[in-house]
PDB file of C-alpha atoms in Angstrom:
ATOM      1  CA  MET I   1      59.487 139.610 129.276  1.00 69.00           C
ATOM      2  CA  GLY I   2      59.830 142.037 126.317  1.00 79.00           C
ATOM      3  CA  ARG I   3      62.993 140.268 125.171  1.00 85.00           C
ATOM      4  CA  ALA I   4      61.321 136.861 125.342  1.00 81.00           C
ATOM      5  CA  LEU I   5      58.371 138.132 123.300  1.00 82.00           C
ATOM      6  CA  GLU I   6      60.748 139.482 120.633  1.00 86.00           C
ATOM      7  CA  MET I   7      62.475 136.083 120.470  1.00 85.00           C
ATOM      8  CA  ILE I   8      59.132 134.300 120.061  1.00 87.00           C
ATOM      9  CA  VAL I   9      58.067 136.701 117.283  1.00 84.00           C
ATOM     10  CA  ALA I  10      61.432 136.287 115.522  1.00 85.00           C
ATOM     11  CA  ALA I  11      61.281 132.497 115.801  1.00 86.00           C
ATOM     12  CA  SER I  12      57.717 132.360 114.512  1.00 88.00           C
ATOM     13  CA  THR I  13      58.675 134.642 111.595  1.00 90.00           C
ATOM     14  CA  ILE I  14      61.591 132.373 110.713  1.00 91.00           C
ATOM     15  CA  ILE I  15      59.400 129.259 110.984  1.00 90.00           C
ATOM     16  CA  SER I  16      56.617 130.863 108.888  1.00 89.00           C
ATOM     17  CA  SER I  17      59.065 132.008 106.226  1.00 89.00           C
ATOM     18  CA  THR I  18      60.761 128.599 106.074  1.00 90.00           C
ATOM     19  CA  THR I  19      57.378 126.880 105.834  1.00 89.00           C
ATOM     20  CA  ALA I  20      56.320 129.212 103.005  1.00 86.00           C
ATOM     21  CA  VAL I  21      59.542 128.553 101.065  1.00 86.00           C
ATOM     22  CA  ILE I  22      59.156 124.795 101.513  1.00 89.00           C
ATOM     23  CA  ALA I  23      55.519 124.991 100.396  1.00 85.00           C
ATOM     24  CA  LEU I  24      56.504 126.997  97.300  1.00 87.00           C
ATOM     25  CA  LEU I  25      59.203 124.448  96.458  1.00 88.00           C
ATOM     26  CA  LEU I  26      56.723 121.598  96.830  1.00 87.00           C
ATOM     27  CA  VAL I  27      54.178 123.380  94.614  1.00 86.00           C
ATOM     28  CA  TRP I  28      56.872 124.078  92.010  1.00 88.00           C
ATOM     29  CA  PHE I  29      58.000 120.426  92.076  1.00 86.00           C
ATOM     30  CA  GLN I  30      54.400 119.189  91.815  1.00 88.00           C
ATOM     31  CA  LEU I  31      53.660 121.487  88.842  1.00 83.00           C
ATOM     32  CA  ARG I  32      56.861 120.433  87.116  1.00 86.00           C
ATOM     33  CA  THR I  33      56.024 116.756  87.604  1.00 85.00           C
ATOM     34  CA  GLN I  34      52.469 117.296  86.410  1.00 81.00           C
ATOM     35  CA  SER I  35      53.707 119.161  83.331  1.00 76.00           C
ATOM     36  CA  ARG I  36      56.052 116.279  82.462  1.00 79.00           C
ATOM     37  CA  GLN I  37      53.248 113.776  82.900  1.00 81.00           C
ATOM     38  CA  LEU I  38      50.934 115.775  80.626  1.00 76.00           C
ATOM     39  CA  ARG I  39      53.627 116.018  77.964  1.00 73.00           C
ATOM     40  CA  GLN I  40      54.218 112.260  78.178  1.00 77.00           C
ATOM     41  CA  VAL I  41      50.480 111.637  77.818  1.00 79.00           C
ATOM     42  CA  ALA I  42      50.478 113.927  74.775  1.00 75.00           C
ATOM     43  CA  LEU I  43      53.449 112.032  73.319  1.00 75.00           C
ATOM     44  CA  ALA I  44      51.693 108.702  73.881  1.00 80.00           C
ATOM     45  CA  GLY I  45      48.597 110.122  72.191  1.00 81.00           C
ATOM     46  CA  LEU I  46      50.747 111.227  69.277  1.00 80.00           C
ATOM     47  CA  HIS I  47      52.116 107.739  68.752  1.00 80.00           C
ATOM     48  CA  GLU I  48      48.667 106.207  69.093  1.00 86.00           C
ATOM     49  CA  GLU I  49      47.358 108.624  66.467  1.00 85.00           C
ATOM     50  CA  LEU I  50      50.241 107.991  64.066  1.00 86.00           C
ATOM     51  CA  LEU I  51      50.081 104.228  64.457  1.00 88.00           C
ATOM     52  CA  SER I  52      46.373 104.049  63.678  1.00 93.00           C
ATOM     53  CA  ALA I  53      45.450 101.751  60.804  1.00 93.00           C
ATOM     54  CA  GLU I  54      43.977 104.699  58.878  1.00 95.00           C
ATOM     55  CA  MET I  55      47.176 106.712  59.107  1.00 95.00           C
ATOM     56  CA  GLN I  56      49.420 103.776  58.252  1.00 94.00           C
ATOM     57  CA  ARG I  57      47.276 102.953  55.194  1.00 94.00           C
ATOM     58  CA  ALA I  58      47.488 106.577  54.051  1.00 96.00           C
ATOM     59  CA  ILE I  59      51.278 106.669  54.379  1.00 94.00           C
ATOM     60  CA  ARG I  60      51.644 103.364  52.538  1.00 92.00           C
ATOM     61  CA  ALA I  61      49.296 104.630  49.824  1.00 93.00           C
ATOM     62  CA  ILE I  62      51.274 107.796  49.072  1.00 94.00           C
ATOM     63  CA  CYS I  63      54.488 105.787  48.925  1.00 92.00           C
ATOM     64  CA  GLN I  64      53.036 103.804  46.013  1.00 91.00           C
ATOM     65  CA  PHE I  65      53.321 106.862  43.771  1.00 93.00           C
ATOM     66  CA  ASN I  66      56.152 108.878  42.356  1.00 93.00           C
ATOM     67  CA  PRO I  67      56.141 112.346  43.936  1.00 94.00           C
ATOM     68  CA  GLN I  68      55.262 113.941  40.571  1.00 95.00           C
ATOM     69  CA  GLU I  69      52.058 111.880  40.457  1.00 95.00           C
ATOM     70  CA  LEU I  70      50.936 113.367  43.777  1.00 96.00           C
ATOM     71  CA  GLU I  71      51.290 117.008  42.712  1.00 95.00           C
ATOM     72  CA  ILE I  72      47.713 116.803  41.443  1.00 94.00           C
ATOM     73  CA  PRO I  73      46.073 113.726  42.998  1.00 94.00           C
ATOM     74  CA  ARG I  74      44.088 111.708  40.456  1.00 93.00           C
ATOM     75  CA  SER I  75      41.237 110.769  42.754  1.00 95.00           C
ATOM     76  CA  GLU I  76      39.381 112.082  45.744  1.00 96.00           C
ATOM     77  CA  ARG I  77      40.547 109.056  47.751  1.00 96.00           C
ATOM     78  CA  ILE I  78      44.215 109.876  47.134  1.00 96.00           C
ATOM     79  CA  LEU I  79      43.589 113.551  47.927  1.00 97.00           C
ATOM     80  CA  GLU I  80      41.920 112.542  51.210  1.00 97.00           C
ATOM     81  CA  GLN I  81      44.935 110.419  52.148  1.00 97.00           C
ATOM     82  CA  VAL I  82      47.353 113.244  51.308  1.00 98.00           C
ATOM     83  CA  GLU I  83      45.289 115.722  53.333  1.00 97.00           C
ATOM     84  CA  LEU I  84      44.948 113.299  56.246  1.00 97.00           C
ATOM     85  CA  ILE I  85      48.720 112.947  56.465  1.00 98.00           C
ATOM     86  CA  LEU I  86      49.457 116.650  56.060  1.00 98.00           C
ATOM     87  CA  ASN I  87      46.716 117.736  58.480  1.00 97.00           C
ATOM     88  CA  ARG I  88      47.891 115.333  61.189  1.00 96.00           C
ATOM     89  CA  TYR I  89      51.553 116.220  60.830  1.00 97.00           C
ATOM     90  CA  ASP I  90      50.725 119.931  60.644  1.00 98.00           C
ATOM     91  CA  LEU I  91      48.898 119.647  63.954  1.00 95.00           C
ATOM     92  CA  ILE I  92      51.764 117.616  65.415  1.00 95.00           C
ATOM     93  CA  GLY I  93      54.221 120.297  64.313  1.00 96.00           C
ATOM     94  CA  MET I  94      52.101 122.962  66.005  1.00 96.00           C
ATOM     95  CA  ARG I  95      51.862 120.904  69.203  1.00 93.00           C
ATOM     96  CA  VAL I  96      55.609 120.311  69.289  1.00 94.00           C
ATOM     97  CA  LYS I  97      56.392 123.947  68.489  1.00 96.00           C
ATOM     98  CA  CYS I  98      54.103 125.077  71.329  1.00 93.00           C
ATOM     99  CA  ARG I  99      55.765 122.535  73.659  1.00 88.00           C
ATOM    100  CA  VAL I 100      52.613 120.520  74.258  1.00 86.00           C
ATOM    101  CA  ILE I 101      54.542 117.491  72.997  1.00 87.00           C
ATOM    102  CA  PRO I 102      58.227 117.106  73.946  1.00 88.00           C
ATOM    103  CA  LYS I 103      60.279 118.213  70.940  1.00 93.00           C
ATOM    104  CA  SER I 104      63.310 115.994  71.414  1.00 91.00           C
ATOM    105  CA  GLN I 105      61.257 112.826  71.760  1.00 90.00           C
ATOM    106  CA  ALA I 106      58.845 113.662  68.937  1.00 92.00           C
ATOM    107  CA  ILE I 107      61.613 114.582  66.497  1.00 96.00           C
ATOM    108  CA  SER I 108      63.821 111.620  67.402  1.00 93.00           C
ATOM    109  CA  SER I 109      60.968 109.193  66.828  1.00 92.00           C
ATOM    110  CA  GLU I 110      59.399 110.791  63.729  1.00 94.00           C
ATOM    111  CA  TRP I 111      62.207 112.456  61.748  1.00 96.00           C
ATOM    112  CA  GLN I 112      62.514 109.671  59.166  1.00 95.00           C
ATOM    113  CA  VAL I 113      58.777 109.487  58.520  1.00 95.00           C
ATOM    114  CA  VAL I 114      58.527 113.268  58.267  1.00 97.00           C
ATOM    115  CA  LEU I 115      61.343 113.406  55.708  1.00 97.00           C
ATOM    116  CA  ARG I 116      59.818 110.569  53.676  1.00 96.00           C
ATOM    117  CA  ILE I 117      56.441 112.299  53.675  1.00 97.00           C
ATOM    118  CA  ASP I 118      58.079 115.578  52.688  1.00 97.00           C
ATOM    119  CA  HIS I 119      59.852 113.845  49.813  1.00 95.00           C
ATOM    120  CA  GLN I 120      56.614 112.321  48.557  1.00 96.00           C
ATOM    121  CA  LEU I 121      54.403 115.396  49.043  1.00 97.00           C
ATOM    122  CA  ARG I 122      56.771 118.348  48.448  1.00 97.00           C
ATOM    123  CA  GLN I 123      55.446 118.930  44.919  1.00 97.00           C
ATOM    124  CA  PHE I 124      51.853 118.750  46.170  1.00 97.00           C
ATOM    125  CA  ILE I 125      52.653 121.248  48.945  1.00 97.00           C
ATOM    126  CA  ASP I 126      54.342 123.662  46.542  1.00 96.00           C
ATOM    127  CA  ALA I 127      51.455 123.367  44.072  1.00 95.00           C
ATOM    128  CA  GLU I 128      48.921 123.862  46.846  1.00 94.00           C
ATOM    129  CA  ARG I 129      50.747 126.985  47.991  1.00 93.00           C
ATOM    130  CA  GLN I 130      50.556 128.339  44.424  1.00 93.00           C
ATOM    131  CA  ARG I 131      46.862 127.442  44.165  1.00 91.00           C
ATOM    132  CA  ARG I 132      46.331 129.543  47.280  1.00 90.00           C
ATOM    133  CA  ASN I 133      48.312 132.492  45.858  1.00 89.00           C
ATOM    134  CA  GLY I 134      51.360 131.982  48.048  1.00 85.00           C
ATOM    135  CA  GLY I 135      51.665 132.309  51.770  1.00 85.00           C
ATOM    136  CA  PRO I 136      52.097 129.543  54.275  1.00 89.00           C
ATOM    137  CA  TYR I 137      50.571 126.125  53.728  1.00 95.00           C
ATOM    138  CA  LYS I 138      50.704 123.678  56.623  1.00 97.00           C
ATOM    139  CA  PRO I 139      53.229 125.745  58.618  1.00 96.00           C
ATOM    140  CA  GLY I 140      53.365 123.187  61.435  1.00 97.00           C
ATOM    141  CA  PHE I 141      54.397 120.503  58.964  1.00 98.00           C
ATOM    142  CA  GLU I 142      56.963 122.828  57.346  1.00 97.00           C
ATOM    143  CA  TRP I 143      58.454 123.568  60.771  1.00 98.00           C
ATOM    144  CA  LEU I 144      58.544 119.849  61.549  1.00 98.00           C
ATOM    145  CA  VAL I 145      60.370 119.170  58.271  1.00 98.00           C
ATOM    146  CA  THR I 146      62.988 121.797  59.130  1.00 98.00           C
ATOM    147  CA  GLU I 147      63.484 120.286  62.577  1.00 98.00           C
ATOM    148  CA  ALA I 148      63.690 116.758  61.101  1.00 98.00           C
ATOM    149  CA  ARG I 149      66.331 117.900  58.594  1.00 97.00           C
ATOM    150  CA  ASN I 150      68.353 119.527  61.368  1.00 98.00           C
ATOM    151  CA  TYR I 151      68.080 116.382  63.498  1.00 98.00           C
ATOM    152  CA  LYS I 152      69.216 114.212  60.591  1.00 97.00           C
ATOM    153  CA  LEU I 153      72.204 116.480  59.924  1.00 96.00           C
ATOM    154  CA  ARG I 154      73.260 116.420  63.590  1.00 97.00           C
ATOM    155  CA  HIS I 155      72.732 112.720  64.269  1.00 97.00           C
ATOM    156  CA  TYR I 156      72.692 110.856  60.950  1.00 95.00           C
ATOM    157  CA  PRO I 157      74.430 113.014  58.334  1.00 94.00           C
ATOM    158  CA  ASP I 158      75.272 110.092  56.041  1.00 93.00           C
ATOM    159  CA  THR I 159      71.846 108.445  56.110  1.00 92.00           C
ATOM    160  CA  GLN I 160      69.826 108.526  52.909  1.00 89.00           C
ATOM    161  CA  ILE I 161      66.100 108.770  53.514  1.00 86.00           C
ATOM    162  CA  ARG I 162      64.087 107.303  50.660  1.00 79.00           C
ATOM    163  CA  PRO I 163      60.485 106.223  50.538  1.00 74.00           C
ATOM    164  CA  PHE I 164      59.911 102.583  49.706  1.00 73.00           C
ATOM    165  CA  ARG I 165      57.003 100.648  48.334  1.00 73.00           C
ATOM    166  CA  ARG I 166      55.625  97.528  49.898  1.00 72.00           C
ATOM    167  CA  ILE I 167      54.771  94.866  47.387  1.00 72.00           C
ATOM    168  CA  PHE I 168      52.344  92.159  48.474  1.00 68.00           C
ATOM    169  CA  ASN I 169      52.158  88.874  46.649  1.00 65.00           C
ATOM    170  CA  GLU I 170      49.264  86.442  46.647  1.00 60.00           C
ATOM    171  CA  GLN I 171      50.586  84.398  49.581  1.00 55.00           C
ATOM    172  CA  ARG I 172      50.156  87.510  51.769  1.00 52.00           C
ATOM    173  CA  SER I 173      53.875  88.012  52.245  1.00 50.00           C
ATOM    174  CA  MET I 174      55.521  91.289  51.516  1.00 51.00           C
ATOM    175  CA  THR I 175      58.778  92.627  50.250  1.00 52.00           C
ATOM    176  CA  GLY I 176      60.186  96.121  50.144  1.00 55.00           C
ATOM    177  CA  ASN I 177      61.156  97.788  46.916  1.00 54.00           C
ATOM    178  CA  GLY I 178      63.003 101.080  46.588  1.00 53.00           C
ATOM    179  CA  ALA I 179      60.984 104.027  45.355  1.00 47.00           C
ATOM    180  CA  THR I 180      62.157 107.031  43.470  1.00 43.00           C
TER     181      THR I 180
END
């Protein structure tokens, strides 16, 4: 009877241990799946935010100027558009850097826009940094620019990224025109 009891205890220990390992694996798989889903929701939110009419108008507006003209915006409206763009992309950079938004997907979908924005607003950013006596200014955006440049070099080394202006005529059609 002692031997049978030892066998029952050993079997129940093995079954309990196996059940615990399986449960841990299921919990790990569930958390991993949930994490992916949350990151995909964050990515969808990112695209919704960037495709808003307000954001698209702001991006189109800054592309109407030469970068030198944006160093010191001439109106409060232009300044608000510049700040809207930089604030949103700074936050996006922080979210991507902290892995709230998947880096590979965010960079692959936004690298061209980020580099165009950087081209248009680089002089403003540098001037703003000087106005604030140095130090970082929009570090999430700066990080995003670095990542976008690296992505471009790895995947599209020969591509030239240039902002362009949209020109609307009276018949409500539009054409693109290269910007400097």
